[in-house]
PDB file of C-alpha atoms in Angstrom:
ATOM      1  CA  UNK A   1     139.700  71.877  79.069  1.00 63.00           C
ATOM      2  CA  UNK A   2     137.351  68.943  79.854  1.00 72.00           C
ATOM      3  CA  UNK A   3     139.946  67.449  82.164  1.00 77.00           C
ATOM      4  CA  UNK A   4     139.730  71.101  84.026  1.00 81.00           C
ATOM      5  CA  UNK A   5     135.922  70.964  84.199  1.00 86.00           C
ATOM      6  CA  UNK A   6     135.979  67.298  85.412  1.00 88.00           C
ATOM      7  CA  UNK A   7     138.188  68.856  88.046  1.00 86.00           C
ATOM      8  CA  UNK A   8     136.236  71.290  88.995  1.00 90.00           C
ATOM      9  CA  UNK A   9     133.252  68.985  88.972  1.00 90.00           C
ATOM     10  CA  UNK A  10     134.980  66.470  91.404  1.00 91.00           C
ATOM     11  CA  UNK A  11     136.189  69.757  93.777  1.00 90.00           C
ATOM     12  CA  UNK A  12     132.520  70.637  93.696  1.00 92.00           C
ATOM     13  CA  UNK A  13     131.323  67.338  94.254  1.00 93.00           C
ATOM     14  CA  UNK A  14     133.863  66.907  97.189  1.00 93.00           C
ATOM     15  CA  UNK A  15     132.890  70.396  98.750  1.00 94.00           C
ATOM     16  CA  UNK A  16     129.236  69.115  98.639  1.00 94.00           C
ATOM     17  CA  UNK A  17     130.098  65.915 100.129  1.00 95.00           C
ATOM     18  CA  UNK A  18     132.059  67.861 102.765  1.00 95.00           C
ATOM     19  CA  UNK A  19     129.029  70.211 103.771  1.00 95.00           C
ATOM     20  CA  UNK A  20     126.870  67.009 103.653  1.00 95.00           C
ATOM     21  CA  UNK A  21     129.100  65.642 106.364  1.00 96.00           C
ATOM     22  CA  UNK A  22     129.523  68.835 108.343  1.00 96.00           C
ATOM     23  CA  UNK A  23     125.475  69.370 108.532  1.00 96.00           C
ATOM     24  CA  UNK A  24     125.418  65.737 109.540  1.00 96.00           C
ATOM     25  CA  UNK A  25     127.963  66.189 112.120  1.00 96.00           C
ATOM     26  CA  UNK A  26     126.108  69.478 113.484  1.00 96.00           C
ATOM     27  CA  UNK A  27     122.735  67.191 113.490  1.00 96.00           C
ATOM     28  CA  UNK A  28     124.606  64.672 115.709  1.00 96.00           C
ATOM     29  CA  UNK A  29     125.994  67.220 118.017  1.00 96.00           C
ATOM     30  CA  UNK A  30     122.655  68.818 118.624  1.00 96.00           C
ATOM     31  CA  UNK A  31     120.834  65.442 119.010  1.00 96.00           C
ATOM     32  CA  UNK A  32     123.459  64.518 121.682  1.00 96.00           C
ATOM     33  CA  UNK A  33     123.118  67.720 123.351  1.00 96.00           C
ATOM     34  CA  UNK A  34     119.606  67.325 123.678  1.00 96.00           C
ATOM     35  CA  UNK A  35     120.006  64.041 124.882  1.00 96.00           C
ATOM     36  CA  UNK A  36     122.651  64.736 127.587  1.00 96.00           C
ATOM     37  CA  UNK A  37     120.295  67.626 128.775  1.00 96.00           C
ATOM     38  CA  UNK A  38     117.497  65.261 128.905  1.00 96.00           C
ATOM     39  CA  UNK A  39     119.865  62.892 131.014  1.00 96.00           C
ATOM     40  CA  UNK A  40     120.832  65.644 133.212  1.00 96.00           C
ATOM     41  CA  UNK A  41     117.426  66.725 133.885  1.00 96.00           C
ATOM     42  CA  UNK A  42     116.037  63.256 134.596  1.00 96.00           C
ATOM     43  CA  UNK A  43     119.420  62.581 136.868  1.00 96.00           C
ATOM     44  CA  UNK A  44     118.781  66.060 138.920  1.00 97.00           C
ATOM     45  CA  UNK A  45     114.919  65.328 139.131  1.00 96.00           C
ATOM     46  CA  UNK A  46     115.780  61.632 140.543  1.00 96.00           C
ATOM     47  CA  UNK A  47     118.439  63.611 142.918  1.00 97.00           C
ATOM     48  CA  UNK A  48     115.804  66.411 144.177  1.00 96.00           C
ATOM     49  CA  UNK A  49     113.250  63.411 144.970  1.00 96.00           C
ATOM     50  CA  UNK A  50     115.686  61.404 147.118  1.00 97.00           C
ATOM     51  CA  UNK A  51     116.788  64.590 148.878  1.00 97.00           C
ATOM     52  CA  UNK A  52     113.184  65.640 149.746  1.00 96.00           C
ATOM     53  CA  UNK A  53     112.564  61.954 150.698  1.00 95.00           C
ATOM     54  CA  UNK A  54     115.639  62.143 153.190  1.00 95.00           C
ATOM     55  CA  UNK A  55     114.373  65.451 154.493  1.00 92.00           C
ATOM     56  CA  UNK A  56     110.888  64.129 155.147  1.00 88.00           C
ATOM     57  CA  UNK A  57     112.197  61.379 157.075  1.00 88.00           C
ATOM     58  CA  UNK A  58     114.591  63.563 159.255  1.00 87.00           C
ATOM     59  CA  UNK A  59     111.728  65.853 160.004  1.00 81.00           C
ATOM     60  CA  UNK A  60     109.271  63.218 161.090  1.00 79.00           C
ATOM     61  CA  UNK A  61     111.797  61.851 163.246  1.00 79.00           C
ATOM     62  CA  UNK A  62     112.693  65.389 164.748  1.00 76.00           C
ATOM     63  CA  UNK A  63     109.395  66.951 165.044  1.00 73.00           C
ATOM     64  CA  UNK A  64     106.849  63.752 164.898  1.00 66.00           C
ATOM     65  CA  UNK A  65     104.450  63.106 162.390  1.00 61.00           C
ATOM     66  CA  UNK A  66     102.175  66.262 161.461  1.00 63.00           C
ATOM     67  CA  UNK A  67      98.952  64.051 160.689  1.00 63.00           C
ATOM     68  CA  UNK A  68      99.361  62.569 164.215  1.00 73.00           C
ATOM     69  CA  UNK A  69      99.781  65.759 165.681  1.00 76.00           C
ATOM     70  CA  UNK A  70      96.991  67.404 164.091  1.00 78.00           C
ATOM     71  CA  UNK A  71      94.723  64.277 165.048  1.00 81.00           C
ATOM     72  CA  UNK A  72      95.461  64.664 168.582  1.00 86.00           C
ATOM     73  CA  UNK A  73      95.059  68.418 168.475  1.00 89.00           C
ATOM     74  CA  UNK A  74      91.532  67.841 166.890  1.00 91.00           C
ATOM     75  CA  UNK A  75      90.646  64.971 169.359  1.00 93.00           C
ATOM     76  CA  UNK A  76      91.758  67.328 172.135  1.00 96.00           C
ATOM     77  CA  UNK A  77      89.548  70.040 170.642  1.00 96.00           C
ATOM     78  CA  UNK A  78      86.637  67.866 170.463  1.00 96.00           C
ATOM     79  CA  UNK A  79      86.673  66.590 173.906  1.00 97.00           C
ATOM     80  CA  UNK A  80      87.149  70.336 175.139  1.00 97.00           C
ATOM     81  CA  UNK A  81      84.044  71.207 173.337  1.00 97.00           C
ATOM     82  CA  UNK A  82      82.011  68.049 174.566  1.00 97.00           C
ATOM     83  CA  UNK A  83      83.336  68.799 178.474  1.00 97.00           C
ATOM     84  CA  UNK A  84      81.786  72.570 178.030  1.00 96.00           C
ATOM     85  CA  UNK A  85      78.728  71.583 176.412  1.00 96.00           C
ATOM     86  CA  UNK A  86      77.865  69.197 179.222  1.00 96.00           C
ATOM     87  CA  UNK A  87      78.884  71.432 181.813  1.00 95.00           C
ATOM     88  CA  UNK A  88      76.549  73.927 180.541  1.00 95.00           C
ATOM     89  CA  UNK A  89      73.799  71.656 180.083  1.00 94.00           C
ATOM     90  CA  UNK A  90      74.380  70.600 183.542  1.00 94.00           C
ATOM     91  CA  UNK A  91      74.590  74.038 185.426  1.00 94.00           C
ATOM     92  CA  UNK A  92      72.417  76.127 183.222  1.00 94.00           C
ATOM     93  CA  UNK A  93      69.381  75.472 185.285  1.00 94.00           C
ATOM     94  CA  UNK A  94      70.784  76.192 188.598  1.00 94.00           C
ATOM     95  CA  UNK A  95      72.286  79.687 187.545  1.00 94.00           C
ATOM     96  CA  UNK A  96      69.252  80.607 185.919  1.00 94.00           C
ATOM     97  CA  UNK A  97      67.493  80.254 189.357  1.00 93.00           C
ATOM     98  CA  UNK A  98      70.382  81.963 191.045  1.00 93.00           C
ATOM     99  CA  UNK A  99      70.313  84.951 188.651  1.00 92.00           C
ATOM    100  CA  UNK A 100      66.494  85.066 188.917  1.00 92.00           C
ATOM    101  CA  UNK A 101      66.448  84.840 192.443  1.00 91.00           C
ATOM    102  CA  UNK A 102      69.160  87.559 192.936  1.00 89.00           C
ATOM    103  CA  UNK A 103      67.389  89.960 190.697  1.00 89.00           C
ATOM    104  CA  UNK A 104      63.975  89.280 191.517  1.00 90.00           C
ATOM    105  CA  UNK A 105      64.076  88.658 195.543  1.00 87.00           C
ATOM    106  CA  UNK A 106      64.666  92.349 196.380  1.00 84.00           C
ATOM    107  CA  UNK A 107      64.685  92.993 200.175  1.00 85.00           C
ATOM    108  CA  UNK A 108      64.736  96.659 200.523  1.00 86.00           C
ATOM    109  CA  UNK A 109      66.592  98.208 203.547  1.00 88.00           C
ATOM    110  CA  UNK A 110      68.501 101.280 204.552  1.00 88.00           C
ATOM    111  CA  UNK A 111      72.027 101.725 203.410  1.00 88.00           C
ATOM    112  CA  UNK A 112      74.114 101.531 206.723  1.00 88.00           C
ATOM    113  CA  UNK A 113      75.691 104.786 205.869  1.00 89.00           C
ATOM    114  CA  UNK A 114      72.743 106.597 205.524  1.00 88.00           C
ATOM    115  CA  UNK A 115      72.017 109.674 208.391  1.00 86.00           C
ATOM    116  CA  UNK A 116      68.737 110.867 208.724  1.00 83.00           C
ATOM    117  CA  UNK A 117      68.794 114.762 208.566  1.00 79.00           C
ATOM    118  CA  UNK A 118      68.152 115.990 212.239  1.00 69.00           C
TER     119      UNK A 118
END
């Protein structure tokens, strides 16, 4: 009977060791899956950054630099505003005189189509 109980004890211990090994293998597998996922994510991020950089380079070569374009437009707009302002100040006085003379200097005369009643 004792040899039978020893055999059962050995079987239980072997079963426990097998369960421990199985759990350890599952842990290693989970750890390896997480590590592989992290490596894949890092590789994807690296690839994405590389492709975005290539896209920006191609975009710049085809369309020109957006910064230069917007700066050029801003400069042209500022120049146009400056020209209009200087033209306004230069011509304001003479235009005001012309308008006032047209409005105030009235010379009454009979319209050429007027026919007096006979």
